[in-house]
Amino acid sequence: MPEDIEKIITQMTLEEKAALCTGATAWTSTPVDRLGIPELIVSDGPHGVRKVPDVNSMAIASLPSTCFPTASCLASTWNRDLIYEMGEALAEECIAMNVDVLLGPGVNMKRSPLGGRNFEYFSEDPYLAGEMAASMINGVQSKGVGTALKHFAANNQEFQRFSINAVIDERTLREIYLAGFEKAVKQAEPWTVMCSYNKVNGTFASQNSYLLTDILKKEWGFEGFIMSDWGAVRDRIAALKAGLDWEMPGPQERRVKAVVEAVRNGVLDEAVLDESVRRILNITFRAKKTPKTGTYNADAHHELAHKIANEGMVLLKNNGLLPLKNHEHIAIIGQSAENAHFQGGGSSHINPTKVAVPFNEIKKQADDAELIYAPGYPMDDTFQQGLIDEAVSIARAADVAVLFIALPSYKESEGYDRADMDLTEQQIALIKAVSKVQPKTVVVINNGAPVVMSEWIDGVAAVIEGWMMGQAGGIAIADILFGKVNPSGKLAETFPMRLEDTPAYINWPGETGAVHYGEGLFIGYRYYDTKKVPVLFPFGYGLSYTTFEYSHPKVSASTFKDVEGVTVSVDVTNTGRLAGAEIVQVYVHDRECSLARPEKELKGFAKVFLEPGETKTVSIKLDFRAFSFYNVEYKQWITETGEFDILIAASSTDIRHKLTVRLESTLDLPCVLDIESTIREWVTDRRGNAVLTPLIKNIVEMNRQSFGDDQEKDATGMDTMEMFYDMPLVSVLMFNQKFLSMPPEEMVEDLLRQAHAIK
Ligand code: BGC
């Protein structure tokens, strides 16, 4: 295989280079036979391989493949190893179906529960999302198959997703919306990254050189190539210049011509095109090192999908009814018991190898119980009282009712956002009616994002969040209902009480072409915790059939340097009678910071499996990033010396232990004082302080003479000293010009020169 890429580039014609940077079909790159450049084949993604047999088609049915649970469920496992294993399985299917790069995973944040594509995304927390994405990428790529981390960046809604301008301040972008991408890129080095459709701060992501080149390629050291989302490029030349290497889908003759002309006219430097060609060739030749032959074990993958669903489902409520035992008559109600709702609509839609039907799986595990079924609600959005009446009558006659409630695709899918967080009117009425006659009612919901439950949750005995559970999820539900498996999933996103409580509520979904991320850093639990807004189920929450105790919390050092980090450990004991798994979470609370910070942030977690009575020590390392925040003035992540609380927790609101540590910052930050810096900024800056301290007494005195220093003398009725510290030094001096020997601006410039000169 020819791999001297530099040599190949010199042999390629301009037309061949331009063509390589544009798809040949909906799913392939343009090969150059005479130079031995093969085509690269990509397929959706992310939770299954959607290989479309005709490369020219985007929409026809794909070849059968394993439909794993979608990302909401995957993240709720909090199990890195399991997600890695899923990655390996996905790669095996890619190899069997001749796919070089799988289009996934998606690591965008769940800014609002209404995001239509939330089912395809992991979490409202960038640490957790980044860990999950990195695990999946590492799994897939360990087998020589590539991934496309998507959608870079800020695809947090479907409303006007092809054009909306996401207006996000720099710190929020770095700490929330880019952090998951950064983690995945640095920890797993995806072969490719896919840009998003939307604009970010005024520029299309596909043409955004700040995002694509400055941050992704230069700052994070991303070495693969960047592809467009399908149809995301408006201006091909601007996109190439910004760092967008590959435009999809193809063919796009017009674009190829435009690139050729741009180089000929001197509008586009050929070196820019060469760099994209180099990146695409690197990945193409790397991909071809993996022979695409053989088959995969569909049964084993179905079993893996089953295992993941077992670990991802979250037991939200249980008054003791679950696990079910010795019931003779079980009413199974709800369409989704018969028609499993296990995936979402859109580009991720998989043609499954087989499907485990919940009703059948329950039948297998329900011993000798008699099962009676009623559909409960229609597939469409009509209201049919007759179906409710039928369900009520079988529920009344049974010992227990299991209600299967699936959020219909007209309410939740790629391409449009949800209008509300509600189940359908009929589903709500059904749950209320059934639980009224049958207190032993279990509700199993299948959905990709939180739903409101306040109208009915008090009336039911148990609730299982079954997610879009993948093709084998039907078995997992039966396992959990009957206790074959002890639930161990925890929420990767908050379940709010009501839509009005959600942080983005008043800034959603935007208007006149733009959406303002007005809540800033405060999304998900960062908002609810800081604002003390009660929620239905907090981030990190999930029940088990056993109980866990946390003891002997420790930190490796009570004072430590930021670059060294600190290790937290805790003993976890299974104090119940069943084997089970606990997800230990570590949050960090900054006691004092020069900038606003969320009440606490997730910075580490571990999932631990324990037999009854067993104890294991869990250790979690917290590094520099666990304590730092992005400072827009310094344009970097910084730490500040001071105390931090380390919270060892079973959920974001169930804090089991708190340890206080002292971090010593080793950063020697540059001086960022400028003409507008306030007195407070001058005195808190090491260099500014050294320069201003000898003068500050005089300045205070001048100010006192100009304004007076107590309320009686002060004709304005204000405490001017309060205002004084937060005024720019130059403004304070302006008011005192009569005392100065030079103009205030010149004086500040001189002080700035002195401060900046200090080492
Ligand atoms: C989606 C991508 C997907 C691509 C190809 C786009 O509309 O946003 O996630 O990979 O289509 O199907």
PDB file of N, CA and C and ligand atoms in Angstrom, residues 27 44-45 50 58 103 117 120 150-151 155 161-162 194 197 229-230 347 414, ligand 1:
ATOM      1  N   TRP A  27     -21.702   8.446   1.297  1.00  0.00           N
ATOM      2  CA  TRP A  27     -20.970   7.794   2.398  1.00  0.00           C
ATOM      3  C   TRP A  27     -19.501   7.509   2.103  1.00  0.00           C
ATOM      4  N   ASP A  44     -23.318   5.979   9.671  1.00  0.00           N
ATOM      5  CA  ASP A  44     -23.832   6.314  11.001  1.00  0.00           C
ATOM      6  C   ASP A  44     -23.770   5.044  11.818  1.00  0.00           C
ATOM      7  N   GLY A  45     -23.674   5.038  13.085  1.00  0.00           N
ATOM      8  CA  GLY A  45     -23.569   5.857  14.224  1.00  0.00           C
ATOM      9  C   GLY A  45     -24.862   6.488  14.788  1.00  0.00           C
ATOM     10  N   ARG A  50     -25.175   1.838  10.867  1.00  0.00           N
ATOM     11  CA  ARG A  50     -26.269   2.020   9.907  1.00  0.00           C
ATOM     12  C   ARG A  50     -25.683   2.019   8.498  1.00  0.00           C
ATOM     13  N   MET A  58     -29.282   8.244   1.099  1.00  0.00           N
ATOM     14  CA  MET A  58     -29.144   8.599   2.507  1.00  0.00           C
ATOM     15  C   MET A  58     -30.246   7.972   3.342  1.00  0.00           C
ATOM     16  N   LEU A 103     -19.817   7.013  12.389  1.00  0.00           N
ATOM     17  CA  LEU A 103     -20.159   8.413  12.676  1.00  0.00           C
ATOM     18  C   LEU A 103     -20.760   8.564  14.083  1.00  0.00           C
ATOM     19  N   ARG A 117     -32.534  15.777  20.119  1.00  0.00           N
ATOM     20  CA  ARG A 117     -31.518  14.755  19.931  1.00  0.00           C
ATOM     21  C   ARG A 117     -30.880  14.335  21.241  1.00  0.00           C
ATOM     22  N   GLU A 120     -29.480  10.904  21.852  1.00  0.00           N
ATOM     23  CA  GLU A 120     -28.212  10.533  21.217  1.00  0.00           C
ATOM     24  C   GLU A 120     -27.019  11.109  21.950  1.00  0.00           C
ATOM     25  N   LYS A 150     -18.900  13.892  17.295  1.00  0.00           N
ATOM     26  CA  LYS A 150     -19.786  14.916  16.736  1.00  0.00           C
ATOM     27  C   LYS A 150     -20.653  15.531  17.814  1.00  0.00           C
ATOM     28  N   HIS A 151     -21.314  16.631  17.602  1.00  0.00           N
ATOM     29  CA  HIS A 151     -21.285  17.556  16.467  1.00  0.00           C
ATOM     30  C   HIS A 151     -20.625  18.807  17.008  1.00  0.00           C
ATOM     31  N   ASN A 155     -24.328  21.901  19.181  1.00  0.00           N
ATOM     32  CA  ASN A 155     -25.612  21.434  18.630  1.00  0.00           C
ATOM     33  C   ASN A 155     -26.434  20.976  19.838  1.00  0.00           C
ATOM     34  N   ARG A 161     -31.706  23.995  13.450  1.00  0.00           N
ATOM     35  CA  ARG A 161     -30.341  23.493  13.686  1.00  0.00           C
ATOM     36  C   ARG A 161     -29.398  23.755  12.519  1.00  0.00           C
ATOM     37  N   PHE A 162     -29.955  23.957  11.326  1.00  0.00           N
ATOM     38  CA  PHE A 162     -29.099  24.195  10.162  1.00  0.00           C
ATOM     39  C   PHE A 162     -28.572  25.626  10.104  1.00  0.00           C
ATOM     40  N   MET A 194     -16.713  15.565  13.483  1.00  0.00           N
ATOM     41  CA  MET A 194     -17.733  16.119  12.579  1.00  0.00           C
ATOM     42  C   MET A 194     -18.213  17.452  13.150  1.00  0.00           C
ATOM     43  N   TYR A 197     -24.070  21.804  12.397  1.00  0.00           N
ATOM     44  CA  TYR A 197     -24.698  22.645  11.376  1.00  0.00           C
ATOM     45  C   TYR A 197     -24.729  24.119  11.775  1.00  0.00           C
ATOM     46  N   ASP A 229     -20.910  18.127   8.916  1.00  0.00           N
ATOM     47  CA  ASP A 229     -22.150  17.376   9.009  1.00  0.00           C
ATOM     48  C   ASP A 229     -22.758  17.417   7.609  1.00  0.00           C
ATOM     49  N   TRP A 230     -23.713  16.532   7.382  1.00  0.00           N
ATOM     50  CA  TRP A 230     -24.229  16.343   6.014  1.00  0.00           C
ATOM     51  C   TRP A 230     -24.988  17.600   5.542  1.00  0.00           C
ATOM     52  N   SER A 347     -30.979   9.903  11.846  1.00  0.00           N
ATOM     53  CA  SER A 347     -29.817   9.298  11.199  1.00  0.00           C
ATOM     54  C   SER A 347     -29.224   8.141  11.995  1.00  0.00           C
ATOM     55  N   GLU A 414     -34.679  13.079  16.331  1.00  0.00           N
ATOM     56  CA  GLU A 414     -33.767  14.005  15.664  1.00  0.00           C
ATOM     57  C   GLU A 414     -34.611  14.904  14.749  1.00  0.00           C
TER      58      GLU A 414
HETATM   59  C1  BGC B   1     -26.723  14.190  11.262  1.00  0.00           C
HETATM   60  C2  BGC B   1     -25.430  13.457  11.586  1.00  0.00           C
HETATM   61  C3  BGC B   1     -25.309  12.242  10.716  1.00  0.00           C
HETATM   62  C4  BGC B   1     -25.381  12.654   9.259  1.00  0.00           C
HETATM   63  C5  BGC B   1     -25.307  11.492   8.302  1.00  0.00           C
HETATM   64  C6  BGC B   1     -26.860  14.465   9.781  1.00  0.00           C
HETATM   65  O1  BGC B   1     -28.095  14.999   9.492  1.00  0.00           O
HETATM   66  O2  BGC B   1     -26.766  15.399  11.991  1.00  0.00           O
HETATM   67  O3  BGC B   1     -25.404  13.090  12.929  1.00  0.00           O
HETATM   68  O4  BGC B   1     -24.115  11.551  11.000  1.00  0.00           O
HETATM   69  O5  BGC B   1     -26.622  13.314   9.036  1.00  0.00           O
HETATM   70  O6  BGC B   1     -26.461  10.728   8.370  1.00  0.00           O
END
